[in-house]
mmCIF file of C-alpha atoms and ligand atoms in Angstrom:
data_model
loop_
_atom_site.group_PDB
_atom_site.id
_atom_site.type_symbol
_atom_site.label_atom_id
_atom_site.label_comp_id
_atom_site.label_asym_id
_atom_site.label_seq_id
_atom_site.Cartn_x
_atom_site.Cartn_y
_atom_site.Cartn_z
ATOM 1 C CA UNK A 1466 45.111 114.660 91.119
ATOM 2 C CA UNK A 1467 46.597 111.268 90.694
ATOM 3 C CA UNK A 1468 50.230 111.108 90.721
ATOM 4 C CA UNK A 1469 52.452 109.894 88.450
ATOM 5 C CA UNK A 1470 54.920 106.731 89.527
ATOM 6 C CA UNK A 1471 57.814 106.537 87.063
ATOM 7 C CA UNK A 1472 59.927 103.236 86.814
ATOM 8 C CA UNK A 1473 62.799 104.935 89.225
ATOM 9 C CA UNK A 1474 60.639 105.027 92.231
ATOM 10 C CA UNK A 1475 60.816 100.983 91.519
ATOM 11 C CA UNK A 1476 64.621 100.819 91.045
ATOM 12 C CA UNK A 1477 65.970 100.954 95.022
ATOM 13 C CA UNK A 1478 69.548 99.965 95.720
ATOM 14 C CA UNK A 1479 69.459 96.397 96.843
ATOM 15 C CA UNK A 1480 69.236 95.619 100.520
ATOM 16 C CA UNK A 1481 72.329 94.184 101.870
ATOM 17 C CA UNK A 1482 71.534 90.882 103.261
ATOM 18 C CA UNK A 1483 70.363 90.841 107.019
ATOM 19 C CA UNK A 1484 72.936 90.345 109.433
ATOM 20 C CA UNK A 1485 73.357 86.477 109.929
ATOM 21 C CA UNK A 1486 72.394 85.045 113.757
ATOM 22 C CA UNK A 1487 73.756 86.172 116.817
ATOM 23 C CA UNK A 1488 75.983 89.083 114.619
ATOM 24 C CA UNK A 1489 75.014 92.694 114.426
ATOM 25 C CA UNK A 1490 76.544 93.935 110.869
ATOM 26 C CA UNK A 1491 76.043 92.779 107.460
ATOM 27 C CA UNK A 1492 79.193 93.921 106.484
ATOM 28 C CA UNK A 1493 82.013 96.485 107.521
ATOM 29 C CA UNK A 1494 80.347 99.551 105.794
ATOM 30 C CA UNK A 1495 77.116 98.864 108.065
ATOM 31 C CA UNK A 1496 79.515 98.578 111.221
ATOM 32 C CA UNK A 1497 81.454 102.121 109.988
ATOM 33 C CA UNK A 1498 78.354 103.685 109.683
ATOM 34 C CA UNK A 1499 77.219 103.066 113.053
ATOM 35 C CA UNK A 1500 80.206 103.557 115.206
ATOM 36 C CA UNK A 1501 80.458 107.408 113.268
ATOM 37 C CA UNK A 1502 76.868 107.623 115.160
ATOM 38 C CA UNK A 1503 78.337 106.167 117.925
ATOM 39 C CA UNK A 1504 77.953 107.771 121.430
ATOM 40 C CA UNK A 1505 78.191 104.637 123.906
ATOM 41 C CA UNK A 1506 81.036 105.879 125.591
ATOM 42 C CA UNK A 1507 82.296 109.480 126.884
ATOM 43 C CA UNK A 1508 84.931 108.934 123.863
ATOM 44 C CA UNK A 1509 82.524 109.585 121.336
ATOM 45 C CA UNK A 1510 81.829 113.622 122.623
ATOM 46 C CA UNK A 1511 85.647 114.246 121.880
ATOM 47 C CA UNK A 1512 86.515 112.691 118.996
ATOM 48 C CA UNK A 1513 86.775 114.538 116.264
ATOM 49 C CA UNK A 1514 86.604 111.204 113.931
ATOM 50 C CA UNK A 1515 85.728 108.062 114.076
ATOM 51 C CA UNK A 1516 89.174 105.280 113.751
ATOM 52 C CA UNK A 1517 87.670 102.135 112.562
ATOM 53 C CA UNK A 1518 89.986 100.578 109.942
ATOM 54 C CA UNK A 1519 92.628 100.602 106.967
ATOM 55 C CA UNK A 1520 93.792 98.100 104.786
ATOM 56 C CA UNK A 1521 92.063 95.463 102.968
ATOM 57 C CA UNK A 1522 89.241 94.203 104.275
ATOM 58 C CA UNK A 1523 89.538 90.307 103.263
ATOM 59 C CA UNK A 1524 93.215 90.202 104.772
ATOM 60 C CA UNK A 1525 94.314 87.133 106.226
ATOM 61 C CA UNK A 1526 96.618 89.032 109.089
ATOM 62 C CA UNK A 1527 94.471 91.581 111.072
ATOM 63 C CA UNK A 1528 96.518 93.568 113.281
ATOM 64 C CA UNK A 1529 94.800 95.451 116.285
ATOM 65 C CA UNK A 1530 96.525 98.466 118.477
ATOM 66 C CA UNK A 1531 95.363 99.905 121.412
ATOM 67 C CA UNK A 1532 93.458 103.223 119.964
ATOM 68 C CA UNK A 1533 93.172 106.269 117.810
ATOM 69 C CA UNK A 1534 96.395 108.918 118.786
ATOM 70 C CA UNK A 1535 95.642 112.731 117.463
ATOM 71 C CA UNK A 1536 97.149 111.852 113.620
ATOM 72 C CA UNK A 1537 94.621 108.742 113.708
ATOM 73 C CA UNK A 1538 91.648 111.092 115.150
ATOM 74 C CA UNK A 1539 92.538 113.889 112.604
ATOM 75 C CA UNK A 1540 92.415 111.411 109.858
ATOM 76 C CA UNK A 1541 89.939 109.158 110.590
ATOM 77 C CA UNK A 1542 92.706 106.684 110.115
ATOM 78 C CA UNK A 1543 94.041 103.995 112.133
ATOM 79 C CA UNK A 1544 97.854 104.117 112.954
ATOM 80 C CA UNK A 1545 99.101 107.116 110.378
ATOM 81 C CA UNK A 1546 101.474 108.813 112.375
ATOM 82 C CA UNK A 1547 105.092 107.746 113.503
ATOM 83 C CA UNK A 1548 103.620 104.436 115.131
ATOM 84 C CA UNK A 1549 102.165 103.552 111.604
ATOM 85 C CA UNK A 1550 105.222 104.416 110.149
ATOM 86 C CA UNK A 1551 107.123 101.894 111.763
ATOM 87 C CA UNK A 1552 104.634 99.478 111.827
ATOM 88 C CA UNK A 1553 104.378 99.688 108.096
ATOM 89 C CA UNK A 1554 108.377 99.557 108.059
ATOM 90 C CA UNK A 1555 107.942 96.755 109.672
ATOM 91 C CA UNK A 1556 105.592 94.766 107.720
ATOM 92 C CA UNK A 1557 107.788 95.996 104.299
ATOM 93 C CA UNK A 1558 110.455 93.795 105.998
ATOM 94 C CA UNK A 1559 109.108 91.175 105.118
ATOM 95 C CA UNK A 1560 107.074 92.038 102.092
ATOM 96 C CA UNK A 1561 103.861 92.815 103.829
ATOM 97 C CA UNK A 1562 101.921 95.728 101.801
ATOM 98 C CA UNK A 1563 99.641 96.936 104.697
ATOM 99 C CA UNK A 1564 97.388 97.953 101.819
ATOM 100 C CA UNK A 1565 97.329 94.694 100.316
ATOM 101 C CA UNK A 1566 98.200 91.817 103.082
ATOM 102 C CA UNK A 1567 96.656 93.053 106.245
ATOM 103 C CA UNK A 1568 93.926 94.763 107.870
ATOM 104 C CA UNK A 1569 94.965 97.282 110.914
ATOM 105 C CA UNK A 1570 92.211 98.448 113.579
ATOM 106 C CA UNK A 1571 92.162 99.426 117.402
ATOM 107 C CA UNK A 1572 90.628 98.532 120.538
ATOM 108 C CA UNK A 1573 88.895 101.745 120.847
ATOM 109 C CA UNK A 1574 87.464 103.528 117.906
ATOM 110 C CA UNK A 1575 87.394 106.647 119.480
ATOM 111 C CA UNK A 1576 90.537 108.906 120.649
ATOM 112 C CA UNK A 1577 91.278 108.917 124.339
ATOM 113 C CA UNK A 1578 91.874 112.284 125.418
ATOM 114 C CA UNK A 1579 95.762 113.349 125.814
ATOM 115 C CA UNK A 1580 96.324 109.451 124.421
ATOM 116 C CA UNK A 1581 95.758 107.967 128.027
ATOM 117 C CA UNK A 1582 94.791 104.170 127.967
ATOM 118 C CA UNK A 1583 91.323 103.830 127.352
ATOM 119 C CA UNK A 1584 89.127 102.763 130.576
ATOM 120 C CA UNK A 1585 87.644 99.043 130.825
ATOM 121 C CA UNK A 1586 84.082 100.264 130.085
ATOM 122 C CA UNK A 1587 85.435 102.143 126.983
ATOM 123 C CA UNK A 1588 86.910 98.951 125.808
ATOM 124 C CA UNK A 1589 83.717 97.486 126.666
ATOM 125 C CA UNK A 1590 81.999 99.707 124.587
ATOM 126 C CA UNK A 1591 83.617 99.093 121.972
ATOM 127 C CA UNK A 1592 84.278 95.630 121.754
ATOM 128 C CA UNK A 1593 80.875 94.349 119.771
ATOM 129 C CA UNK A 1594 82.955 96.842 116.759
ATOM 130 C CA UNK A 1595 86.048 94.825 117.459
ATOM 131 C CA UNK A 1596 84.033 91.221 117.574
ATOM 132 C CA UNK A 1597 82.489 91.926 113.988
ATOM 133 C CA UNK A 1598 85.584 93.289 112.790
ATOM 134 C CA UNK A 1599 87.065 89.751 113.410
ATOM 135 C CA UNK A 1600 83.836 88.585 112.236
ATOM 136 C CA UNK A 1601 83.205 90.145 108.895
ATOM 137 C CA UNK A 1602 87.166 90.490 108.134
ATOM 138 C CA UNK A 1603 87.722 86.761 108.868
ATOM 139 C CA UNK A 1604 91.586 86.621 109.524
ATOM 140 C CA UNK A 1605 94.147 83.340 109.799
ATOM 141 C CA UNK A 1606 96.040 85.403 111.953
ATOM 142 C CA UNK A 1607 95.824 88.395 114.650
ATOM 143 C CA UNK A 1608 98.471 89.895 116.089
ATOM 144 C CA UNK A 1609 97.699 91.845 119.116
ATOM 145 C CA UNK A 1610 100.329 95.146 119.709
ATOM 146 C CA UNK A 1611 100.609 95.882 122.788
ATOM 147 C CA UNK A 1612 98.779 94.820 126.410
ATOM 148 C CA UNK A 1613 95.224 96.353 125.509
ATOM 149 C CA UNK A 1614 95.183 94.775 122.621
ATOM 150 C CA UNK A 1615 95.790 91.428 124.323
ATOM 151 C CA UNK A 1616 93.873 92.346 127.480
ATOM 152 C CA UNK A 1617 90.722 93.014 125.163
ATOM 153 C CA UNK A 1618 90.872 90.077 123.181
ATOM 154 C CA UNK A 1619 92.082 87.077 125.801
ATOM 155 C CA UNK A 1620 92.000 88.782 129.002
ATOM 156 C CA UNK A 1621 95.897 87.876 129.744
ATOM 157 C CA UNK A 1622 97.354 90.478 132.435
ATOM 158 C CA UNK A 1623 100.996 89.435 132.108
ATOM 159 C CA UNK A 1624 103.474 92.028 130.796
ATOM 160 C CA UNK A 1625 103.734 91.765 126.876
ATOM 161 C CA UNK A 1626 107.746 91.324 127.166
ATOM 162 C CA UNK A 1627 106.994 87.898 128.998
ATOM 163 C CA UNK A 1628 103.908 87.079 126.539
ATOM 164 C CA UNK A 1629 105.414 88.499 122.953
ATOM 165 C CA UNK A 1630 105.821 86.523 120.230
ATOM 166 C CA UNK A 1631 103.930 83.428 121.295
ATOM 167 C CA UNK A 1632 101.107 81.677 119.238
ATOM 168 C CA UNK A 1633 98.228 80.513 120.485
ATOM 169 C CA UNK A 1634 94.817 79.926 119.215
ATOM 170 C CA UNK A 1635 91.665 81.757 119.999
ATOM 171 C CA UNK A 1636 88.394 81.360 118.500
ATOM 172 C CA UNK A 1637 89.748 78.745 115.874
ATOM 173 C CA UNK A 1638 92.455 82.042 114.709
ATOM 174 C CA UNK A 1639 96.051 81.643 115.433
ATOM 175 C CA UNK A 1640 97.026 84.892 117.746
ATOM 176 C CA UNK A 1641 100.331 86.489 118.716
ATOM 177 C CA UNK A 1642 100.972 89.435 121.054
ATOM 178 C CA UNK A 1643 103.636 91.693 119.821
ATOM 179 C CA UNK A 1644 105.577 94.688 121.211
ATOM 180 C CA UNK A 1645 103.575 97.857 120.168
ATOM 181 C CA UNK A 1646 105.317 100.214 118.107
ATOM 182 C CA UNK A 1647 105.301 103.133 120.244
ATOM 183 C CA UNK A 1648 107.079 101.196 122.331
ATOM 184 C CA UNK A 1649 109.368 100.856 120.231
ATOM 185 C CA UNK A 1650 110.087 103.919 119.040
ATOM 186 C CA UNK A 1651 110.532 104.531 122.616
ATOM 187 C CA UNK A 1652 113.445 102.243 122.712
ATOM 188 C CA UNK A 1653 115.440 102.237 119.651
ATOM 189 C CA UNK A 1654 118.698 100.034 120.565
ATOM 190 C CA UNK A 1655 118.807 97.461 117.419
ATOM 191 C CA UNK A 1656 121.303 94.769 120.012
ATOM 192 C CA UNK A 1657 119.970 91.312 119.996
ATOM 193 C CA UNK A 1658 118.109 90.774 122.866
ATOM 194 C CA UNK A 1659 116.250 94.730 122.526
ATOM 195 C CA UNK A 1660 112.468 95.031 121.413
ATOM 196 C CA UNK A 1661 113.352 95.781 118.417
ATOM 197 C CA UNK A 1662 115.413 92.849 117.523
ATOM 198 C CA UNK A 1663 112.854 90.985 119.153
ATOM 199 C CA UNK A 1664 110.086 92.760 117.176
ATOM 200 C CA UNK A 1665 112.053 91.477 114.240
ATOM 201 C CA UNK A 1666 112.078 87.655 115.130
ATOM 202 C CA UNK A 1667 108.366 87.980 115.486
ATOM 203 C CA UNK A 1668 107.359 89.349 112.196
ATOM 204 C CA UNK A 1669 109.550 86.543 110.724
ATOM 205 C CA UNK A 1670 107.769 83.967 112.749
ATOM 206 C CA UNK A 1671 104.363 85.654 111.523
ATOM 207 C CA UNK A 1672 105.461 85.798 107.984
ATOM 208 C CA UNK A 1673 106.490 81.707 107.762
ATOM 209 C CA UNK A 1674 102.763 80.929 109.900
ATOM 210 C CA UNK A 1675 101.096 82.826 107.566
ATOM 211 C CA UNK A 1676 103.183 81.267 104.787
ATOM 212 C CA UNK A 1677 102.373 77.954 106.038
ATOM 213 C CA UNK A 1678 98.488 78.833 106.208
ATOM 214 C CA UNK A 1679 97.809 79.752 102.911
ATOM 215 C CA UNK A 1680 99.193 77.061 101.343
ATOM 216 C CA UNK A 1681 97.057 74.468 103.405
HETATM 217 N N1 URA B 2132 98.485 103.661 118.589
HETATM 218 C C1 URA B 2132 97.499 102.752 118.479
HETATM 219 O O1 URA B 2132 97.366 101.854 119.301
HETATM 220 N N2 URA B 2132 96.672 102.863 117.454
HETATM 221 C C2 URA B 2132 96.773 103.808 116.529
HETATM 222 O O2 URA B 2132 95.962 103.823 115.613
HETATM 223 C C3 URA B 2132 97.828 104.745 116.665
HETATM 224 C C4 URA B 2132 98.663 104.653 117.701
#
C-alpha cells in the first residue's frame, strides 16, 4: 500500500540556528531545556525544580545570587521568597521593574539541600549554564550578590563588605559585588554606615552607570 504524504508532514517548525563557535546554546530556551534534564551534579536528584531565570531576557543589568532557596525550588523561580522581596524593593527604589530592566539568575540552578552553600564542583557544574546565560542575555552590567556569586564569576576570596560596591570590568561587562539580600534581612539597622544604607548607595551608583551606558 503506498502511503499518503500530506503537505503537514512538510511544514516542521524551523530549526533554531546552530549554536555559534565555541558556545553550547542557541538561545535561553535550548539552555532551560537542558539544565531541567540536568543531572551533572548530586543537586539535580533533590531538586524538585529546576531555578534558571526571571525577568527579561534582553536586560541590560543581570543580577546573579548564590542559588535556588525552597520558595525558588518550589517555584521553579529564581529569588521569590523574602530575599526577592527585598531585592525587588530594592530595585523599585530606583525605578528598576525586575520584570522589565533586569534579568535575575543563580550560581547554582539546582537547590542545595537545607540552603547550605553549594560545593566548588557544584558551582563547577553549573557554570557552562551561567557562561551562556551571560552569553545569550548579553548584559552592560552584572551585579554579583553575595561572595559565591563573586567567587564564581572572578574568583575574588575577599569578604564582600571590603569588595561591595566597586566596579570593575570583566569580560568587556562592567561588574559590581553587592551585599546579598539575605544578608540583609539579617541585619536590618537603616544607620549610615549599616548594609543596608550601604546597599542603598550601591543601587544608586548602579542606576547612574547604567544611566550613563545607555545613552552612549
Ligand atoms: N538566594 C539566592 O541566592 N538565590 C535565590 O534565588 C534565592 C535566595
Amino acid at each position: 500500500m503506498t502511503q499518503q504524504i500530506s503537505l503537514f508532514d512538510f511544514w516542521a517548525e524551523p530549526e533554531p540556528p546552530p549554536p555559534p563557535t565555541g558556545a553550547t546554546f542557541a538561545n535561553l530556551d535550548a539552555l532551560v531545556a537542558a539544565a531541567s534534564q540536568c543531572q551533572k551534579c548530586p543537586l539535580g536528584a533533590t531538586r524538585t525544580n529546576i531555578v534558571v531565570e526571571r525577568g527579561n531576557r534582553n536586560a541590560p543589568l543581570m543580577i546573579i545570587g548564590e542559588g535556588p532557596g525552597q520558595n525558588e525550588d518550589e517555584q521553579g523561580l529564581p529569588f521569590v521568597g523574602k530575599a526577592g522581596q527585598l531585592l525587588d524593593k530594592i530595585l523599585a527604589s530606583v525605578n528598576l521593574d525586575p520584570d522589565r530592566d533586569v534579568y535575575i539568575c543563580n550560581v547554582v540552578k539546582c537547590r542545595p539541600p537545607g540552603n547550605r552553600v553549594p560545593t566548588d564542583e557544584e558551582i563547577e557544574s553549573c557554570k557552562p549554564y551561567l557562561l551562556e546565560q551571560i552569553r545569550l542575555v548579553d548584559p552592560k552590567i552584572i551585579l554579583l550578590a553575595g561572595a559565591t556569586a563573586v567567587r564564581a564569576i572572578t574568583g575574588e576570596k575577599q569578604g564582600i563588605t571590603k569588595i561591595r560596591g566597586q566596579w570593575s570590568q570583566w569580560e568587556g561587562r562592567w561588574v559590581m559585588p553587592i551585599f546579598h539580600p539575605a544578608y540583609l534581612l539579617r541585619n536590618p539597622s537603616r544607620e549610615q554606615g549599616s548594609p543596608k544604607w550601604l546597599m542603598w548607595q550601591d543601587i544608586q551608583a548602579v542606576k547612574r552607570k547604567l544611566e550613563e551606558l545607555m545613552l552612549s
